[in-house]
PDB file of C-alpha atoms in Angstrom:
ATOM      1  CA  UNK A  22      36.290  32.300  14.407  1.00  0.00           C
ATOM      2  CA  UNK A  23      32.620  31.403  12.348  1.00  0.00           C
ATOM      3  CA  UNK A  24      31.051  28.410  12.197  1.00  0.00           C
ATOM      4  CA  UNK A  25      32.663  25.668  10.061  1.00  0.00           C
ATOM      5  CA  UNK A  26      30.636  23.610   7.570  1.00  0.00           C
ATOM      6  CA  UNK A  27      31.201  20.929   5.818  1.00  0.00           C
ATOM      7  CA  UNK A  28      28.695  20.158   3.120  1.00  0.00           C
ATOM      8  CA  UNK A  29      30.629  17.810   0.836  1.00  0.00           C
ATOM      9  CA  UNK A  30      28.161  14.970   1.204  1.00  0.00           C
ATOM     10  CA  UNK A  31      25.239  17.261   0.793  1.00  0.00           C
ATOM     11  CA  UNK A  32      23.299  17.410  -2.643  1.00  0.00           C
ATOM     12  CA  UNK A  33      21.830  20.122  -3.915  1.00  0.00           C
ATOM     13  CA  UNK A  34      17.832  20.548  -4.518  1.00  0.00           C
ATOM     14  CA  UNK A  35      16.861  21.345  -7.820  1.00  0.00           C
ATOM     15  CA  UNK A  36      12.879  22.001  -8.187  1.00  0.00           C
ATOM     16  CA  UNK A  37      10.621  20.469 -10.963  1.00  0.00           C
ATOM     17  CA  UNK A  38      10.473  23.293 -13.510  1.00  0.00           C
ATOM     18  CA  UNK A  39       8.851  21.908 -16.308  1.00  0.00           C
ATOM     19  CA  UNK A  40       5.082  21.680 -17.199  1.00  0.00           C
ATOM     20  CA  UNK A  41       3.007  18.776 -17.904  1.00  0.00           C
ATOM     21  CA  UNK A  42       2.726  15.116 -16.462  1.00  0.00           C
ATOM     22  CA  UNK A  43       5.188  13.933 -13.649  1.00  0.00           C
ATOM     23  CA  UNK A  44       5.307  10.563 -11.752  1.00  0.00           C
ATOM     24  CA  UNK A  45       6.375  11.229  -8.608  1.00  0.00           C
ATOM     25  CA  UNK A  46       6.922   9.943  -5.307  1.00  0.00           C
ATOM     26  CA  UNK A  47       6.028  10.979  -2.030  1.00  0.00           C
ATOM     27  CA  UNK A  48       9.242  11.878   0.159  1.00  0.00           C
ATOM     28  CA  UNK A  49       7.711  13.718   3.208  1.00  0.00           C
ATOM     29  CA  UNK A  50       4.744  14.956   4.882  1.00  0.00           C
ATOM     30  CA  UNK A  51       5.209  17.801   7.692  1.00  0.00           C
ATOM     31  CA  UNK A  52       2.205  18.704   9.663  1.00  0.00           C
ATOM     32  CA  UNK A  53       1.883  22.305  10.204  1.00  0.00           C
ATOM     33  CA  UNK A  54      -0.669  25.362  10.648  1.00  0.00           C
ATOM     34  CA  UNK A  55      -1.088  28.170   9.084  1.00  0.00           C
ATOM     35  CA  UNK A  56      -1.493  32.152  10.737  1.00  0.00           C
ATOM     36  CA  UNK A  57      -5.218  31.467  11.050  1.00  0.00           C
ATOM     37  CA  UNK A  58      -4.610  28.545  13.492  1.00  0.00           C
ATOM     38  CA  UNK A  59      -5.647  25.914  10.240  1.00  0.00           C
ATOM     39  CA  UNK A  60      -4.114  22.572  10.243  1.00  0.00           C
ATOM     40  CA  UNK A  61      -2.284  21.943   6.948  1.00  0.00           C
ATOM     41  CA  UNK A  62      -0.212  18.951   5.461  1.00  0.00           C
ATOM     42  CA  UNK A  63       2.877  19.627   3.439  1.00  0.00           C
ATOM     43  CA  UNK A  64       3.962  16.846   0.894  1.00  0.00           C
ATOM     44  CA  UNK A  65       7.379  16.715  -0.973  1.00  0.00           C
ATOM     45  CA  UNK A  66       7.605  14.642  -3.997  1.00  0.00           C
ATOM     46  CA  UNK A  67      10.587  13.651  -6.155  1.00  0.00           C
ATOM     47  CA  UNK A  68      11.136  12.619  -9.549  1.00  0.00           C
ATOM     48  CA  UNK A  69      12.921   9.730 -11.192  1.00  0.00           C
ATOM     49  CA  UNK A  70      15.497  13.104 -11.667  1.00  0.00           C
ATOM     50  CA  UNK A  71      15.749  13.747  -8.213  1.00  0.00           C
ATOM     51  CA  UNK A  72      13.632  16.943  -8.944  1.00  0.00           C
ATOM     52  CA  UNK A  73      11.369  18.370  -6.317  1.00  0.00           C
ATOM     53  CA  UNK A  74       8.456  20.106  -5.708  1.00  0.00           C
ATOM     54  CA  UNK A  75       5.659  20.349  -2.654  1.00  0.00           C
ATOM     55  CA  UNK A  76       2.332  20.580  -2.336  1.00  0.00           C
ATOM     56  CA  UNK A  77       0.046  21.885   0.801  1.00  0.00           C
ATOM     57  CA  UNK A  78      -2.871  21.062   1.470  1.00  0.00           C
ATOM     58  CA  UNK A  79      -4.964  23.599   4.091  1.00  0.00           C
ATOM     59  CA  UNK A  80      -6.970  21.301   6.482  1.00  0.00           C
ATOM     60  CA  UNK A  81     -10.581  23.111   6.023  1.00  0.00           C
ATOM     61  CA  UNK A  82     -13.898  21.720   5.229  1.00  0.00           C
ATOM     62  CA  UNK A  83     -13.949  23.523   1.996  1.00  0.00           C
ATOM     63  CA  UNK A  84     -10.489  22.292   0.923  1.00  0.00           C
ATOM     64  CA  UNK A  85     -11.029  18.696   1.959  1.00  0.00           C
ATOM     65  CA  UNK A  86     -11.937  17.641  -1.258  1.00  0.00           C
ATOM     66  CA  UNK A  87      -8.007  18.553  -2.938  1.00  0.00           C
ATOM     67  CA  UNK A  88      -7.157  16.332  -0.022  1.00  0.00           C
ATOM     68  CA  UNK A  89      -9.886  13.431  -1.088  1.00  0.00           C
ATOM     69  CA  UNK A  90      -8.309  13.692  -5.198  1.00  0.00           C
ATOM     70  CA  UNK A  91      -4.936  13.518  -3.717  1.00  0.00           C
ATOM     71  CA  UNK A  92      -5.077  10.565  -1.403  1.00  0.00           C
ATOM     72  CA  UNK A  93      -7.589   8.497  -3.909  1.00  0.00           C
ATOM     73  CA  UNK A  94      -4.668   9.117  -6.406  1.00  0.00           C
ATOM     74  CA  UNK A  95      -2.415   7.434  -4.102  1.00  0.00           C
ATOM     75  CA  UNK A  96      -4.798   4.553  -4.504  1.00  0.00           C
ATOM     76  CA  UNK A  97      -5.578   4.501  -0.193  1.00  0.00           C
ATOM     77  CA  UNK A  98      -8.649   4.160   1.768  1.00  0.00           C
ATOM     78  CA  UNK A  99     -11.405   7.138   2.963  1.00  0.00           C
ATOM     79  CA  UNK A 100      -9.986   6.849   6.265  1.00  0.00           C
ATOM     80  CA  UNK A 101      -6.042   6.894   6.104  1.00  0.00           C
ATOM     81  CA  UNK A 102      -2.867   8.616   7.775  1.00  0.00           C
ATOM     82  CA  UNK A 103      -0.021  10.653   6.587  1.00  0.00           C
ATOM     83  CA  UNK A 104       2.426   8.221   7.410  1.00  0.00           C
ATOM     84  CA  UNK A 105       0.836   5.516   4.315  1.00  0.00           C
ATOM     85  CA  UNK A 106       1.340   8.741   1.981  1.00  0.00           C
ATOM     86  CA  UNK A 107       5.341   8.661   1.868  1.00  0.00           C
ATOM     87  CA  UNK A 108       6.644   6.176   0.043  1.00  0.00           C
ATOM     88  CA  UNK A 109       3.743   6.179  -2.791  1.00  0.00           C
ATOM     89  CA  UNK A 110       3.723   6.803  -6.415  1.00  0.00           C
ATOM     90  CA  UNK A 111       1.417   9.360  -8.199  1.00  0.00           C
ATOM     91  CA  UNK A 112       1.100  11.321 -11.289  1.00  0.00           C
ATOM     92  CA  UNK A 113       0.995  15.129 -11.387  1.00  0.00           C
ATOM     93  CA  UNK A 114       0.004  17.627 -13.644  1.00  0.00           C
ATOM     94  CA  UNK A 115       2.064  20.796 -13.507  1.00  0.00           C
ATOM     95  CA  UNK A 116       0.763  24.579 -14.555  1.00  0.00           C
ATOM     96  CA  UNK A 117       2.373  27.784 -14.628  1.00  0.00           C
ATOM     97  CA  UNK A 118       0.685  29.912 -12.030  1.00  0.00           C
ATOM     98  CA  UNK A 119       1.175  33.642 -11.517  1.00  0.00           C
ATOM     99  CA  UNK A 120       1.040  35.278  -8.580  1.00  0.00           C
ATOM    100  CA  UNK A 121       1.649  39.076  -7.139  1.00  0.00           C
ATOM    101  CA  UNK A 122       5.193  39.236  -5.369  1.00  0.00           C
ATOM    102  CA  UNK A 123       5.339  41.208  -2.097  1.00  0.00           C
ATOM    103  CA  UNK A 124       6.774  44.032  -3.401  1.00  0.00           C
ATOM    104  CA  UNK A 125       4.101  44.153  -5.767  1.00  0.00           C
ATOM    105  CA  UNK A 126       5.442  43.024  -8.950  1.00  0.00           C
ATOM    106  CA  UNK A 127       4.106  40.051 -10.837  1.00  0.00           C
ATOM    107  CA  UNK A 128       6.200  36.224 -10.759  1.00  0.00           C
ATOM    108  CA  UNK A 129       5.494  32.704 -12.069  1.00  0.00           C
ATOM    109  CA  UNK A 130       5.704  29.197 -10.639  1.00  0.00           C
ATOM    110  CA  UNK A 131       5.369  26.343 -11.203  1.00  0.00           C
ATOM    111  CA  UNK A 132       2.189  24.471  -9.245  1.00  0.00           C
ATOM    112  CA  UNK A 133       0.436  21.107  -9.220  1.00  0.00           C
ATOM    113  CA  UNK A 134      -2.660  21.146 -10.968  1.00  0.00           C
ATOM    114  CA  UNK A 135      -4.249  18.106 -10.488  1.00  0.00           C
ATOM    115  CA  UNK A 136      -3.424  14.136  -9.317  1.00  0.00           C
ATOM    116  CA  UNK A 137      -3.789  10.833 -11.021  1.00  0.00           C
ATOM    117  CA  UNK A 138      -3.043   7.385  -9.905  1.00  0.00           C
ATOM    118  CA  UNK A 139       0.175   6.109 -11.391  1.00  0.00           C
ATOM    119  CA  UNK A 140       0.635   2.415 -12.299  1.00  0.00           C
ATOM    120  CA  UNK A 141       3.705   2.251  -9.986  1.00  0.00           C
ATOM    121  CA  UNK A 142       1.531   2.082  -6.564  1.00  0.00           C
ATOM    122  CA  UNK A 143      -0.665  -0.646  -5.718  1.00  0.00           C
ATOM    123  CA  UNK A 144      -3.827  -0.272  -3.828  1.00  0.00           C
ATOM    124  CA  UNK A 145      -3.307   0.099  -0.138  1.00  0.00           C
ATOM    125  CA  UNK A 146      -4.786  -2.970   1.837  1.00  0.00           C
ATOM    126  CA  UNK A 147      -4.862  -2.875   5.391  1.00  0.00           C
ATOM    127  CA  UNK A 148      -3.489  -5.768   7.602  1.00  0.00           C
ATOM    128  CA  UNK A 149      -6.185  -7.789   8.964  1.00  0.00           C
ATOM    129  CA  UNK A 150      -5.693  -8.134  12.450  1.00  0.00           C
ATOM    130  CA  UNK A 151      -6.056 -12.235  13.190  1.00  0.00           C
ATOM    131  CA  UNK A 152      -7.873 -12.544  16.048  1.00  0.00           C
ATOM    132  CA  UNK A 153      -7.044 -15.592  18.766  1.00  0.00           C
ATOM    133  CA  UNK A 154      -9.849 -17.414  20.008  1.00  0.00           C
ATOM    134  CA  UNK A 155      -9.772 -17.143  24.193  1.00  0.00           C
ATOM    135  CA  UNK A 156      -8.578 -19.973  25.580  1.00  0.00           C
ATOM    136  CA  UNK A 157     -10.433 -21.510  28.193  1.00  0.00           C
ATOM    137  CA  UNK A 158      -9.550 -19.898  31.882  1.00  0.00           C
ATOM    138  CA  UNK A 159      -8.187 -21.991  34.140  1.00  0.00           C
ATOM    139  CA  UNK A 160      -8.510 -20.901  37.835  1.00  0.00           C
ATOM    140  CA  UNK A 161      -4.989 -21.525  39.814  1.00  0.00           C
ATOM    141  CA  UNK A 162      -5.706 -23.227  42.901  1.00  0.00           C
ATOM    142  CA  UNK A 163      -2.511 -24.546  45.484  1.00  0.00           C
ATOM    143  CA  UNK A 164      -3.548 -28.394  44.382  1.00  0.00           C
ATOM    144  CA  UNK A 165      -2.550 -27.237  40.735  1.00  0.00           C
ATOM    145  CA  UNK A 166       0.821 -26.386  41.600  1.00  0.00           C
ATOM    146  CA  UNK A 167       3.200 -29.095  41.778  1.00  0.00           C
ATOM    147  CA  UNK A 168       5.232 -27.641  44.793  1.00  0.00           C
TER     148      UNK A 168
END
């Protein structure tokens, strides 16, 4: 006997296939690399629809400022991590983009074209950390202890 699935709880993906302005919010961020050993950051966004569609960015210091645009959108810091990205609101623009199939022939997608900030996501402050004054050190000596 197969394998037995149940998928009645699962929901099915439908992708963002219209052009023009999208808010969207960040779902997910994988970490990956690509064949040439380059670091890369995948992001999946979803509409108020529940439509998706991803974005990668390719870790290289001639692609780090798509990464800059994106992550200023999100209203964050210069210096930030993936993990503040999920959860944040931005506005897309969406293009048609055509591209040569692997067998050759020609196809279309659809592709993010650029990133504003949306209204929906405030600007990220970082938690101060409070620091505690020392207290003063007391040296433990046997006539301290009561016993």
């Amino acid at each position: 006997m197969g394998r037995r699935y149940d998928l009645t709880n699962v929901e099915e993906t439908h992708w963002l296939n219209t052009v023009g302005e999208h808010t969207v919010k960040v779902i997910s961020v994988t970490s990956g690399s690509t064949r040439n050993g380059n670091d890369t950051e995948k992001v999946l966004f979803m509409d108020k629809d529940k439509a998706q569609i991803t974005d990668e960015f390719v870790i290289t210091d001639k692609a780090l400022y798509r990464l800059k645009l994106f992550t200023k959108a999100l209203k964050l810091q210069d210096v930030n991590d993936t993990d503040q990205w999920v959860g944040r609101f931005v506005k897309i623009n969406t293009v048609v983009e055509k591209y040569t199939k692997n067998d050759g022939s020609q196809g279309e997608k659809i592709v993010i074209k650029s990133y504003e900030p949306s209204s929906l996501t405030t600007p990220y402050v970082p938690i101060e950390v409070v620091h505690q004054p020392k207290s003063e050190e007391i040296e433990i000596t046997d006539e301290i202890i009561p016993f």
